[in-house]
mmCIF file of N, CA and C in Angstrom:
data_model
loop_
_atom_site.group_PDB
_atom_site.id
_atom_site.type_symbol
_atom_site.label_atom_id
_atom_site.label_comp_id
_atom_site.label_asym_id
_atom_site.label_seq_id
_atom_site.Cartn_x
_atom_site.Cartn_y
_atom_site.Cartn_z
ATOM 1 N N ASN A 1 23.235 4.965 20.290
ATOM 2 C CA ASN A 1 21.886 4.442 20.234
ATOM 3 C C ASN A 1 20.924 5.616 20.102
ATOM 4 N N LEU A 2 20.225 5.678 19.000
ATOM 5 C CA LEU A 2 19.292 6.774 18.726
ATOM 6 C C LEU A 2 17.840 6.382 18.994
ATOM 7 N N ALA A 3 17.604 5.207 19.558
ATOM 8 C CA ALA A 3 16.246 4.703 19.725
ATOM 9 C C ALA A 3 15.348 5.684 20.473
ATOM 10 N N ARG A 4 15.860 6.354 21.470
ATOM 11 C CA ARG A 4 15.036 7.286 22.253
ATOM 12 C C ARG A 4 14.601 8.500 21.444
ATOM 13 N N THR A 5 15.366 8.863 20.442
ATOM 14 C CA THR A 5 15.057 10.053 19.655
ATOM 15 C C THR A 5 14.137 9.759 18.481
ATOM 16 N N GLY A 6 14.000 8.487 18.111
ATOM 17 C CA GLY A 6 13.218 8.125 16.939
ATOM 18 C C GLY A 6 13.993 8.325 15.640
ATOM 19 N N ASN A 7 15.251 8.691 15.759
ATOM 20 C CA ASN A 7 16.090 8.888 14.578
ATOM 21 C C ASN A 7 16.919 7.649 14.303
ATOM 22 N N TYR A 8 17.441 7.564 13.112
ATOM 23 C CA TYR A 8 18.305 6.460 12.729
ATOM 24 C C TYR A 8 19.160 6.917 11.556
ATOM 25 N N VAL A 9 20.102 6.080 11.163
ATOM 26 C CA VAL A 9 21.003 6.377 10.066
ATOM 27 C C VAL A 9 20.976 5.201 9.098
ATOM 28 N N THR A 10 20.958 5.501 7.808
ATOM 29 C CA THR A 10 21.148 4.467 6.799
ATOM 30 C C THR A 10 22.498 4.726 6.127
ATOM 31 N N ALA A 11 23.096 3.672 5.592
ATOM 32 C CA ALA A 11 24.411 3.841 4.969
ATOM 33 C C ALA A 11 24.689 2.708 4.000
ATOM 34 N N SER A 12 25.508 2.996 3.032
ATOM 35 C CA SER A 12 26.084 1.983 2.150
ATOM 36 C C SER A 12 27.590 2.179 2.192
ATOM 37 N N VAL A 13 28.316 1.066 2.166
ATOM 38 C CA VAL A 13 29.776 1.128 2.160
ATOM 39 C C VAL A 13 30.258 0.273 1.003
ATOM 40 N N LEU A 14 31.140 0.856 0.197
ATOM 41 C CA LEU A 14 31.737 0.135 -0.920
ATOM 42 C C LEU A 14 33.248 0.270 -0.822
ATOM 43 N N ILE A 15 33.920 -0.861 -0.878
ATOM 44 C CA ILE A 15 35.379 -0.860 -0.989
ATOM 45 C C ILE A 15 35.676 -1.362 -2.390
ATOM 46 N N LEU A 16 36.307 -0.504 -3.184
ATOM 47 C CA LEU A 16 36.611 -0.821 -4.575
ATOM 48 C C LEU A 16 38.123 -0.858 -4.747
ATOM 49 N N SER A 17 38.647 -2.027 -5.088
ATOM 50 C CA SER A 17 40.085 -2.194 -5.299
ATOM 51 C C SER A 17 40.461 -1.771 -6.712
ATOM 52 N N GLU A 18 41.739 -1.506 -6.917
ATOM 53 C CA GLU A 18 42.234 -1.104 -8.237
ATOM 54 C C GLU A 18 41.894 -2.101 -9.324
ATOM 55 N N ASP A 19 41.832 -3.388 -8.966
ATOM 56 C CA ASP A 19 41.550 -4.419 -9.963
ATOM 57 C C ASP A 19 40.050 -4.615 -10.213
ATOM 58 N N GLY A 20 39.199 -3.808 -9.569
ATOM 59 C CA GLY A 20 37.753 -3.891 -9.775
ATOM 60 C C GLY A 20 37.026 -4.756 -8.764
ATOM 61 N N ALA A 21 37.744 -5.411 -7.863
ATOM 62 C CA ALA A 21 37.089 -6.212 -6.824
ATOM 63 C C ALA A 21 36.341 -5.277 -5.874
ATOM 64 N N CYS A 22 35.095 -5.626 -5.584
ATOM 65 C CA CYS A 22 34.246 -4.803 -4.718
ATOM 66 C C CYS A 22 33.777 -5.600 -3.512
ATOM 67 N N ALA A 23 33.733 -4.924 -2.382
ATOM 68 C CA ALA A 23 33.093 -5.449 -1.176
ATOM 69 C C ALA A 23 32.052 -4.405 -0.800
ATOM 70 N N TYR A 24 30.797 -4.834 -0.659
ATOM 71 C CA TYR A 24 29.682 -3.909 -0.472
ATOM 72 C C TYR A 24 28.862 -4.328 0.741
ATOM 73 N N ALA A 25 28.599 -3.379 1.625
ATOM 74 C CA ALA A 25 27.743 -3.610 2.793
ATOM 75 C C ALA A 25 26.684 -2.514 2.816
ATOM 76 N N ASN A 26 25.564 -2.820 3.455
ATOM 77 C CA ASN A 26 24.428 -1.927 3.426
ATOM 78 C C ASN A 26 23.739 -1.936 4.785
ATOM 79 N N ALA A 27 23.352 -0.755 5.245
ATOM 80 C CA ALA A 27 22.625 -0.643 6.516
ATOM 81 C C ALA A 27 21.347 0.150 6.267
ATOM 82 N N GLY A 28 20.307 -0.551 5.824
ATOM 83 C CA GLY A 28 19.004 0.062 5.649
ATOM 84 C C GLY A 28 18.853 0.939 4.422
ATOM 85 N N GLN A 29 19.796 0.911 3.533
ATOM 86 C CA GLN A 29 19.743 1.722 2.312
ATOM 87 C C GLN A 29 19.225 0.865 1.168
ATOM 88 N N ARG A 30 18.814 1.460 0.069
ATOM 89 C CA ARG A 30 18.379 0.720 -1.114
ATOM 90 C C ARG A 30 19.575 -0.027 -1.702
ATOM 91 N N PRO A 31 19.339 -1.148 -2.389
ATOM 92 C CA PRO A 31 20.451 -1.861 -3.017
ATOM 93 C C PRO A 31 21.105 -0.984 -4.088
ATOM 94 N N CYS A 32 22.391 -1.171 -4.318
ATOM 95 C CA CYS A 32 23.021 -0.444 -5.428
ATOM 96 C C CYS A 32 22.689 -1.187 -6.723
ATOM 97 N N ILE A 33 22.872 -0.490 -7.834
ATOM 98 C CA ILE A 33 22.555 -1.077 -9.138
ATOM 99 C C ILE A 33 23.837 -1.147 -9.952
ATOM 100 N N HIS A 34 24.130 -2.339 -10.438
ATOM 101 C CA HIS A 34 25.319 -2.598 -11.257
ATOM 102 C C HIS A 34 24.894 -2.473 -12.718
ATOM 103 N N LEU A 35 25.480 -1.500 -13.408
ATOM 104 C CA LEU A 35 25.160 -1.264 -14.816
ATOM 105 C C LEU A 35 26.305 -1.775 -15.676
ATOM 106 N N ARG A 36 25.965 -2.730 -16.556
ATOM 107 C CA ARG A 36 26.943 -3.362 -17.429
ATOM 108 C C ARG A 36 26.490 -3.174 -18.878
ATOM 109 N N PRO A 37 27.337 -2.641 -19.735
ATOM 110 C CA PRO A 37 26.927 -2.393 -21.126
ATOM 111 C C PRO A 37 26.334 -3.640 -21.777
ATOM 112 N N GLY A 38 25.177 -3.463 -22.409
ATOM 113 C CA GLY A 38 24.529 -4.560 -23.122
ATOM 114 C C GLY A 38 23.787 -5.548 -22.248
ATOM 115 N N LYS A 39 23.731 -5.304 -20.934
ATOM 116 C CA LYS A 39 23.039 -6.229 -20.026
ATOM 117 C C LYS A 39 22.009 -5.464 -19.203
ATOM 118 N N GLU A 40 21.050 -6.189 -18.660
ATOM 119 C CA GLU A 40 20.052 -5.569 -17.798
ATOM 120 C C GLU A 40 20.698 -5.101 -16.501
ATOM 121 N N PRO A 41 20.178 -4.016 -15.913
ATOM 122 C CA PRO A 41 20.687 -3.581 -14.602
ATOM 123 C C PRO A 41 20.539 -4.703 -13.580
ATOM 124 N N ARG A 42 21.535 -4.815 -12.701
ATOM 125 C CA ARG A 42 21.527 -5.862 -11.675
ATOM 126 C C ARG A 42 21.536 -5.194 -10.310
ATOM 127 N N TRP A 43 20.513 -5.492 -9.501
ATOM 128 C CA TRP A 43 20.449 -4.957 -8.140
ATOM 129 C C TRP A 43 21.351 -5.816 -7.255
ATOM 130 N N ILE A 44 22.193 -5.146 -6.478
ATOM 131 C CA ILE A 44 23.078 -5.846 -5.554
ATOM 132 C C ILE A 44 22.680 -5.432 -4.149
ATOM 133 N N ASP A 45 22.174 -6.374 -3.389
ATOM 134 C CA ASP A 45 21.700 -6.064 -2.048
ATOM 135 C C ASP A 45 22.532 -6.795 -1.010
ATOM 136 N N ALA A 46 23.066 -6.038 -0.097
ATOM 137 C CA ALA A 46 23.755 -6.596 1.060
ATOM 138 C C ALA A 46 22.892 -6.195 2.254
ATOM 139 N N GLU A 47 22.107 -7.103 2.734
ATOM 140 C CA GLU A 47 21.124 -6.766 3.759
ATOM 141 C C GLU A 47 21.779 -6.399 5.082
ATOM 142 N N GLY A 48 21.214 -5.384 5.711
ATOM 143 C CA GLY A 48 21.688 -4.956 7.008
ATOM 144 C C GLY A 48 20.697 -4.007 7.655
ATOM 145 N N LEU A 49 20.675 -3.996 8.973
ATOM 146 C CA LEU A 49 19.757 -3.141 9.726
ATOM 147 C C LEU A 49 20.160 -1.668 9.649
ATOM 148 N N ILE A 50 19.176 -0.799 9.820
ATOM 149 C CA ILE A 50 19.487 0.618 9.975
ATOM 150 C C ILE A 50 20.369 0.788 11.206
ATOM 151 N N LEU A 51 21.114 1.877 11.238
ATOM 152 C CA LEU A 51 22.050 2.112 12.339
ATOM 153 C C LEU A 51 21.428 3.015 13.401
ATOM 154 N N GLY A 52 21.647 2.684 14.657
ATOM 155 C CA GLY A 52 21.267 3.553 15.755
ATOM 156 C C GLY A 52 19.932 3.260 16.410
ATOM 157 N N ALA A 53 19.069 2.483 15.765
ATOM 158 C CA ALA A 53 17.752 2.219 16.334
ATOM 159 C C ALA A 53 17.715 0.952 17.184
ATOM 160 N N PHE A 54 18.649 0.061 16.956
ATOM 161 C CA PHE A 54 18.717 -1.215 17.679
ATOM 162 C C PHE A 54 20.165 -1.440 18.094
ATOM 163 N N SER A 55 20.364 -2.381 18.998
ATOM 164 C CA SER A 55 21.761 -2.763 19.253
ATOM 165 C C SER A 55 22.154 -3.731 18.142
ATOM 166 N N GLN A 56 23.232 -3.406 17.445
ATOM 167 C CA GLN A 56 23.652 -4.207 16.304
ATOM 168 C C GLN A 56 24.761 -5.178 16.674
ATOM 169 N N GLN A 57 24.741 -6.275 15.936
ATOM 170 C CA GLN A 57 25.793 -7.281 16.021
ATOM 171 C C GLN A 57 26.367 -7.455 14.616
ATOM 172 N N ALA A 58 27.578 -7.933 14.527
ATOM 173 C CA ALA A 58 28.208 -8.127 13.213
ATOM 174 C C ALA A 58 27.353 -9.005 12.305
ATOM 175 N N GLU A 59 26.680 -9.999 12.885
ATOM 176 C CA GLU A 59 25.876 -10.918 12.066
ATOM 177 C C GLU A 59 24.601 -10.273 11.505
ATOM 178 N N ASP A 60 24.303 -9.038 11.913
ATOM 179 C CA ASP A 60 23.148 -8.316 11.379
ATOM 180 C C ASP A 60 23.432 -7.718 10.003
ATOM 181 N N TYR A 61 24.660 -7.871 9.518
ATOM 182 C CA TYR A 61 25.076 -7.269 8.260
ATOM 183 C C TYR A 61 25.771 -8.304 7.392
ATOM 184 N N SER A 62 25.571 -8.176 6.094
ATOM 185 C CA SER A 62 26.278 -9.059 5.171
ATOM 186 C C SER A 62 27.164 -8.216 4.268
ATOM 187 N N VAL A 63 28.161 -8.849 3.706
ATOM 188 C CA VAL A 63 29.049 -8.206 2.741
ATOM 189 C C VAL A 63 28.952 -9.011 1.456
ATOM 190 N N VAL A 64 28.689 -8.299 0.364
ATOM 191 C CA VAL A 64 28.599 -8.939 -0.945
ATOM 192 C C VAL A 64 29.866 -8.596 -1.718
ATOM 193 N N HIS A 65 30.466 -9.613 -2.325
ATOM 194 C CA HIS A 65 31.677 -9.431 -3.122
ATOM 195 C C HIS A 65 31.311 -9.614 -4.597
ATOM 196 N N PHE A 66 31.791 -8.710 -5.429
ATOM 197 C CA PHE A 66 31.567 -8.795 -6.870
ATOM 198 C C PHE A 66 32.670 -8.011 -7.563
ATOM 199 N N ARG A 67 32.651 -8.013 -8.881
ATOM 200 C CA ARG A 67 33.683 -7.328 -9.659
ATOM 201 C C ARG A 67 33.033 -6.244 -10.513
ATOM 202 N N LEU A 68 33.664 -5.093 -10.548
ATOM 203 C CA LEU A 68 33.264 -3.986 -11.406
ATOM 204 C C LEU A 68 34.306 -3.908 -12.516
ATOM 205 N N GLU A 69 33.916 -4.323 -13.712
ATOM 206 C CA GLU A 69 34.845 -4.348 -14.845
ATOM 207 C C GLU A 69 34.979 -2.952 -15.449
ATOM 208 N N GLU A 70 36.030 -2.756 -16.226
ATOM 209 C CA GLU A 70 36.219 -1.485 -16.916
ATOM 210 C C GLU A 70 35.007 -1.202 -17.800
ATOM 211 N N GLY A 71 34.519 0.031 -17.760
ATOM 212 C CA GLY A 71 33.349 0.425 -18.540
ATOM 213 C C GLY A 71 32.032 0.194 -17.829
ATOM 214 N N GLU A 72 32.067 -0.437 -16.662
ATOM 215 C CA GLU A 72 30.840 -0.656 -15.889
ATOM 216 C C GLU A 72 30.684 0.445 -14.852
ATOM 217 N N ARG A 73 29.491 0.518 -14.277
ATOM 218 C CA ARG A 73 29.229 1.537 -13.274
ATOM 219 C C ARG A 73 28.258 1.030 -12.224
ATOM 220 N N LEU A 74 28.255 1.741 -11.113
ATOM 221 C CA LEU A 74 27.318 1.475 -10.024
ATOM 222 C C LEU A 74 26.483 2.725 -9.799
ATOM 223 N N LEU A 75 25.220 2.523 -9.485
ATOM 224 C CA LEU A 75 24.331 3.622 -9.124
ATOM 225 C C LEU A 75 23.837 3.382 -7.707
ATOM 226 N N PHE A 76 24.097 4.346 -6.843
ATOM 227 C CA PHE A 76 23.553 4.348 -5.485
ATOM 228 C C PHE A 76 22.445 5.385 -5.456
ATOM 229 N N TYR A 77 21.338 5.076 -4.776
ATOM 230 C CA TYR A 77 20.202 5.994 -4.734
ATOM 231 C C TYR A 77 19.450 5.819 -3.417
ATOM 232 N N THR A 78 18.784 6.866 -3.003
ATOM 233 C CA THR A 78 17.965 6.779 -1.790
ATOM 234 C C THR A 78 16.520 6.467 -2.164
ATOM 235 N N ASP A 79 15.746 6.055 -1.171
ATOM 236 C CA ASP A 79 14.372 5.662 -1.436
ATOM 237 C C ASP A 79 13.472 6.832 -1.832
ATOM 238 N N GLY A 80 13.976 8.061 -1.717
ATOM 239 C CA GLY A 80 13.217 9.212 -2.208
ATOM 240 C C GLY A 80 13.006 9.149 -3.706
ATOM 241 N N ILE A 81 13.832 8.369 -4.404
ATOM 242 C CA ILE A 81 13.664 8.162 -5.850
ATOM 243 C C ILE A 81 12.531 7.168 -6.093
ATOM 244 N N THR A 82 12.674 5.962 -5.604
ATOM 245 C CA THR A 82 11.727 4.886 -5.938
ATOM 246 C C THR A 82 10.405 4.979 -5.183
ATOM 247 N N GLU A 83 10.394 5.662 -4.040
ATOM 248 C CA GLU A 83 9.147 5.799 -3.277
ATOM 249 C C GLU A 83 8.463 7.141 -3.525
ATOM 250 N N CYS A 84 8.982 7.908 -4.477
ATOM 251 C CA CYS A 84 8.355 9.180 -4.830
ATOM 252 C C CYS A 84 6.927 8.911 -5.313
ATOM 253 N N GLU A 85 5.976 9.677 -4.777
ATOM 254 C CA GLU A 85 4.578 9.478 -5.148
ATOM 255 C C GLU A 85 4.156 10.427 -6.244
ATOM 256 N N GLY A 86 3.500 9.851 -7.237
ATOM 257 C CA GLY A 86 2.902 10.627 -8.313
ATOM 258 C C GLY A 86 1.413 10.373 -8.316
ATOM 259 N N PRO A 87 0.712 10.872 -9.304
ATOM 260 C CA PRO A 87 -0.739 10.699 -9.365
ATOM 261 C C PRO A 87 -1.189 9.241 -9.423
ATOM 262 N N ASN A 88 -0.314 8.350 -9.927
ATOM 263 C CA ASN A 88 -0.697 6.940 -10.086
ATOM 264 C C ASN A 88 0.148 5.986 -9.255
ATOM 265 N N GLY A 89 0.624 6.430 -8.095
ATOM 266 C CA GLY A 89 1.394 5.540 -7.234
ATOM 267 C C GLY A 89 2.839 5.963 -7.112
ATOM 268 N N HIS A 90 3.694 4.985 -6.766
ATOM 269 C CA HIS A 90 5.114 5.234 -6.554
ATOM 270 C C HIS A 90 5.914 5.089 -7.854
ATOM 271 N N PHE A 91 7.070 5.735 -7.895
ATOM 272 C CA PHE A 91 7.964 5.673 -9.047
ATOM 273 C C PHE A 91 8.470 4.245 -9.250
ATOM 274 N N GLU A 92 8.901 3.587 -8.194
ATOM 275 C CA GLU A 92 9.277 2.172 -8.108
ATOM 276 C C GLU A 92 10.539 1.782 -8.891
ATOM 277 N N GLU A 93 11.098 0.640 -8.490
ATOM 278 C CA GLU A 93 12.334 0.125 -9.069
ATOM 279 C C GLU A 93 12.186 -0.229 -10.545
ATOM 280 N N ALA A 94 11.007 -0.746 -10.941
ATOM 281 C CA ALA A 94 10.821 -1.140 -12.345
ATOM 282 C C ALA A 94 10.941 0.067 -13.272
ATOM 283 N N ARG A 95 10.420 1.198 -12.870
ATOM 284 C CA ARG A 95 10.525 2.415 -13.684
ATOM 285 C C ARG A 95 11.979 2.885 -13.739
ATOM 286 N N LEU A 96 12.683 2.814 -12.599
ATOM 287 C CA LEU A 96 14.089 3.188 -12.570
ATOM 288 C C LEU A 96 14.895 2.260 -13.471
ATOM 289 N N ALA A 97 14.618 0.962 -13.428
ATOM 290 C CA ALA A 97 15.318 -0.007 -14.277
ATOM 291 C C ALA A 97 15.108 0.314 -15.753
ATOM 292 N N ALA A 98 13.881 0.661 -16.130
ATOM 293 C CA ALA A 98 13.588 1.002 -17.525
ATOM 294 C C ALA A 98 14.380 2.235 -17.959
ATOM 295 N N LEU A 99 14.472 3.240 -17.076
ATOM 296 C CA LEU A 99 15.261 4.433 -17.395
ATOM 297 C C LEU A 99 16.733 4.084 -17.578
ATOM 298 N N LEU A 100 17.235 3.216 -16.723
ATOM 299 C CA LEU A 100 18.645 2.837 -16.795
ATOM 300 C C LEU A 100 18.936 2.019 -18.045
ATOM 301 N N GLU A 101 17.989 1.184 -18.450
ATOM 302 C CA GLU A 101 18.194 0.399 -19.675
ATOM 303 C C GLU A 101 18.219 1.298 -20.902
ATOM 304 N N SER A 102 17.394 2.345 -20.910
ATOM 305 C CA SER A 102 17.319 3.206 -22.096
ATOM 306 C C SER A 102 18.316 4.362 -22.072
ATOM 307 N N HIS A 103 18.768 4.791 -20.873
ATOM 308 C CA HIS A 103 19.639 5.960 -20.782
ATOM 309 C C HIS A 103 20.890 5.733 -19.933
ATOM 310 N N GLY A 104 21.179 4.494 -19.584
ATOM 311 C CA GLY A 104 22.312 4.179 -18.717
ATOM 312 C C GLY A 104 23.667 4.507 -19.308
ATOM 313 N N ASN A 105 23.716 4.824 -20.609
ATOM 314 C CA ASN A 105 24.989 5.149 -21.249
ATOM 315 C C ASN A 105 25.319 6.639 -21.166
ATOM 316 N N LEU A 106 24.426 7.453 -20.599
ATOM 317 C CA LEU A 106 24.733 8.877 -20.419
ATOM 318 C C LEU A 106 25.911 9.021 -19.469
ATOM 319 N N ASP A 107 26.652 10.130 -19.579
ATOM 320 C CA ASP A 107 27.729 10.327 -18.608
ATOM 321 C C ASP A 107 27.111 10.494 -17.219
ATOM 322 N N SER A 108 27.913 10.349 -16.190
ATOM 323 C CA SER A 108 27.421 10.296 -14.806
ATOM 324 C C SER A 108 26.522 11.468 -14.447
ATOM 325 N N GLU A 109 26.983 12.688 -14.720
ATOM 326 C CA GLU A 109 26.204 13.870 -14.361
ATOM 327 C C GLU A 109 24.900 13.935 -15.143
ATOM 328 N N ALA A 110 24.961 13.639 -16.431
ATOM 329 C CA ALA A 110 23.753 13.671 -17.263
ATOM 330 C C ALA A 110 22.766 12.590 -16.818
ATOM 331 N N LEU A 111 23.256 11.421 -16.425
ATOM 332 C CA LEU A 111 22.374 10.352 -15.957
ATOM 333 C C LEU A 111 21.649 10.775 -14.684
ATOM 334 N N CYS A 112 22.386 11.347 -13.731
ATOM 335 C CA CYS A 112 21.754 11.815 -12.487
ATOM 336 C C CYS A 112 20.717 12.897 -12.787
ATOM 337 N N ASP A 113 21.071 13.851 -13.631
ATOM 338 C CA ASP A 113 20.125 14.918 -14.005
ATOM 339 C C ASP A 113 18.886 14.337 -14.669
ATOM 340 N N PHE A 114 19.078 13.372 -15.558
ATOM 341 C CA PHE A 114 17.964 12.748 -16.263
ATOM 342 C C PHE A 114 17.022 12.051 -15.279
ATOM 343 N N ILE A 115 17.582 11.277 -14.340
ATOM 344 C CA ILE A 115 16.741 10.563 -13.367
ATOM 345 C C ILE A 115 15.968 11.553 -12.499
ATOM 346 N N VAL A 116 16.641 12.580 -11.998
ATOM 347 C CA VAL A 116 15.967 13.580 -11.157
ATOM 348 C C VAL A 116 14.857 14.277 -11.948
ATOM 349 N N ASP A 117 15.121 14.606 -13.208
ATOM 350 C CA ASP A 117 14.095 15.236 -14.049
ATOM 351 C C ASP A 117 12.898 14.306 -14.245
ATOM 352 N N GLU A 118 13.168 13.025 -14.476
ATOM 353 C CA GLU A 118 12.072 12.061 -14.672
ATOM 354 C C GLU A 118 11.256 11.871 -13.392
ATOM 355 N N VAL A 119 11.921 11.847 -12.247
ATOM 356 C CA VAL A 119 11.205 11.729 -10.973
ATOM 357 C C VAL A 119 10.339 12.965 -10.760
ATOM 358 N N SER A 120 10.865 14.145 -11.048
ATOM 359 C CA SER A 120 10.090 15.390 -10.908
ATOM 360 C C SER A 120 8.885 15.378 -11.835
ATOM 361 N N ARG A 121 9.101 14.944 -13.074
ATOM 362 C CA ARG A 121 8.003 14.877 -14.043
ATOM 363 C C ARG A 121 6.932 13.888 -13.565
ATOM 364 N N PHE A 122 7.378 12.747 -13.049
ATOM 365 C CA PHE A 122 6.465 11.731 -12.540
ATOM 366 C C PHE A 122 5.644 12.278 -11.371
ATOM 367 N N ARG A 123 6.309 13.003 -10.478
ATOM 368 C CA ARG A 123 5.644 13.568 -9.297
ATOM 369 C C ARG A 123 4.578 14.578 -9.695
ATOM 370 N N GLY A 124 4.842 15.355 -10.738
ATOM 371 C CA GLY A 124 3.853 16.299 -11.227
ATOM 372 C C GLY A 124 3.759 17.594 -10.447
ATOM 373 N N GLN A 125 4.653 17.794 -9.510
ATOM 374 C CA GLN A 125 4.692 19.038 -8.745
ATOM 375 C C GLN A 125 6.098 19.242 -8.204
ATOM 376 N N PRO A 126 6.457 20.483 -7.896
ATOM 377 C CA PRO A 126 7.825 20.726 -7.416
ATOM 378 C C PRO A 126 8.064 20.130 -6.028
ATOM 379 N N GLY A 127 9.334 19.854 -5.758
ATOM 380 C CA GLY A 127 9.731 19.371 -4.433
ATOM 381 C C GLY A 127 9.575 17.870 -4.279
ATOM 382 N N TYR A 128 9.993 17.387 -3.130
ATOM 383 C CA TYR A 128 9.969 15.957 -2.821
ATOM 384 C C TYR A 128 9.483 15.758 -1.395
ATOM 385 N N ASP A 129 8.919 14.578 -1.127
ATOM 386 C CA ASP A 129 8.491 14.225 0.222
ATOM 387 C C ASP A 129 9.631 13.628 1.036
ATOM 388 N N ASP A 130 10.679 13.198 0.359
ATOM 389 C CA ASP A 130 11.776 12.484 1.008
ATOM 390 C C ASP A 130 13.081 12.933 0.353
ATOM 391 N N ASP A 131 14.200 12.516 0.941
ATOM 392 C CA ASP A 131 15.487 12.891 0.346
ATOM 393 C C ASP A 131 15.656 12.205 -1.001
ATOM 394 N N VAL A 132 16.302 12.900 -1.914
ATOM 395 C CA VAL A 132 16.594 12.378 -3.243
ATOM 396 C C VAL A 132 18.093 12.519 -3.454
ATOM 397 N N THR A 133 18.782 11.386 -3.417
ATOM 398 C CA THR A 133 20.228 11.379 -3.561
ATOM 399 C C THR A 133 20.633 10.302 -4.559
ATOM 400 N N LEU A 134 21.541 10.656 -5.453
ATOM 401 C CA LEU A 134 22.079 9.726 -6.439
ATOM 402 C C LEU A 134 23.598 9.828 -6.441
ATOM 403 N N CYS A 135 24.247 8.704 -6.652
ATOM 404 C CA CYS A 135 25.706 8.691 -6.785
ATOM 405 C C CYS A 135 26.062 7.643 -7.829
ATOM 406 N N VAL A 136 26.816 8.043 -8.839
ATOM 407 C CA VAL A 136 27.269 7.121 -9.878
ATOM 408 C C VAL A 136 28.774 6.941 -9.732
ATOM 409 N N ILE A 137 29.203 5.684 -9.752
ATOM 410 C CA ILE A 137 30.630 5.361 -9.725
ATOM 411 C C ILE A 137 30.950 4.631 -11.015
ATOM 412 N N ASP A 138 31.856 5.214 -11.797
ATOM 413 C CA ASP A 138 32.280 4.612 -13.062
ATOM 414 C C ASP A 138 33.657 3.985 -12.903
ATOM 415 N N ARG A 139 33.832 2.803 -13.475
ATOM 416 C CA ARG A 139 35.172 2.249 -13.588
ATOM 417 C C ARG A 139 35.633 2.518 -15.008
ATOM 418 N N LEU A 140 36.554 3.402 -15.138
ATOM 419 C CA LEU A 140 37.003 3.864 -16.444
ATOM 420 C C LEU A 140 37.934 2.849 -17.088
ATOM 421 N N PHE A 141 38.066 2.956 -18.405
ATOM 422 C CA PHE A 141 39.005 2.122 -19.128
ATOM 423 C C PHE A 141 40.421 2.606 -18.835
ATOM 424 N N ILE A 142 41.308 1.678 -18.621
ATOM 425 C CA ILE A 142 42.704 2.037 -18.375
ATOM 426 C C ILE A 142 43.455 1.838 -19.690
ATOM 427 N N ARG A 143 44.079 2.883 -20.148
ATOM 428 C CA ARG A 143 44.827 2.804 -21.414
ATOM 429 C C ARG A 143 46.310 2.828 -21.118
ATOM 430 N N SER A 144 47.026 1.927 -21.758
ATOM 431 C CA SER A 144 48.470 1.913 -21.533
ATOM 432 C C SER A 144 49.219 2.560 -22.656
#
């Protein structure tokens, strides 16, 4: 229990089976984004409380089940991306979605670099007010 310290922990948990079946839980983190070729990005939210600030019960968390097909990917990100402040407000999910629709086919490293560069450009000054973390998970094509 971190309530006395004013600290807390956020987390996302993904269990990905060999066949692409996913079980996803979230504790105070931003929803992950499911990127599917030729389709709009889909936010997947499994609601759950932050960890350590309250006494938690199992019912405080949900698990979302979905499938990650070959060639699809997931993007995990912290709120330092979407809540980044620039001269005209926050970066926001809509701007991130637009970037993913236009550049979501970049390889994982290039996509992360592109998003970080765009957030920096949007901010208009070096550094960040909050943590900026990105993680891309690709389900590769299996060739026999």
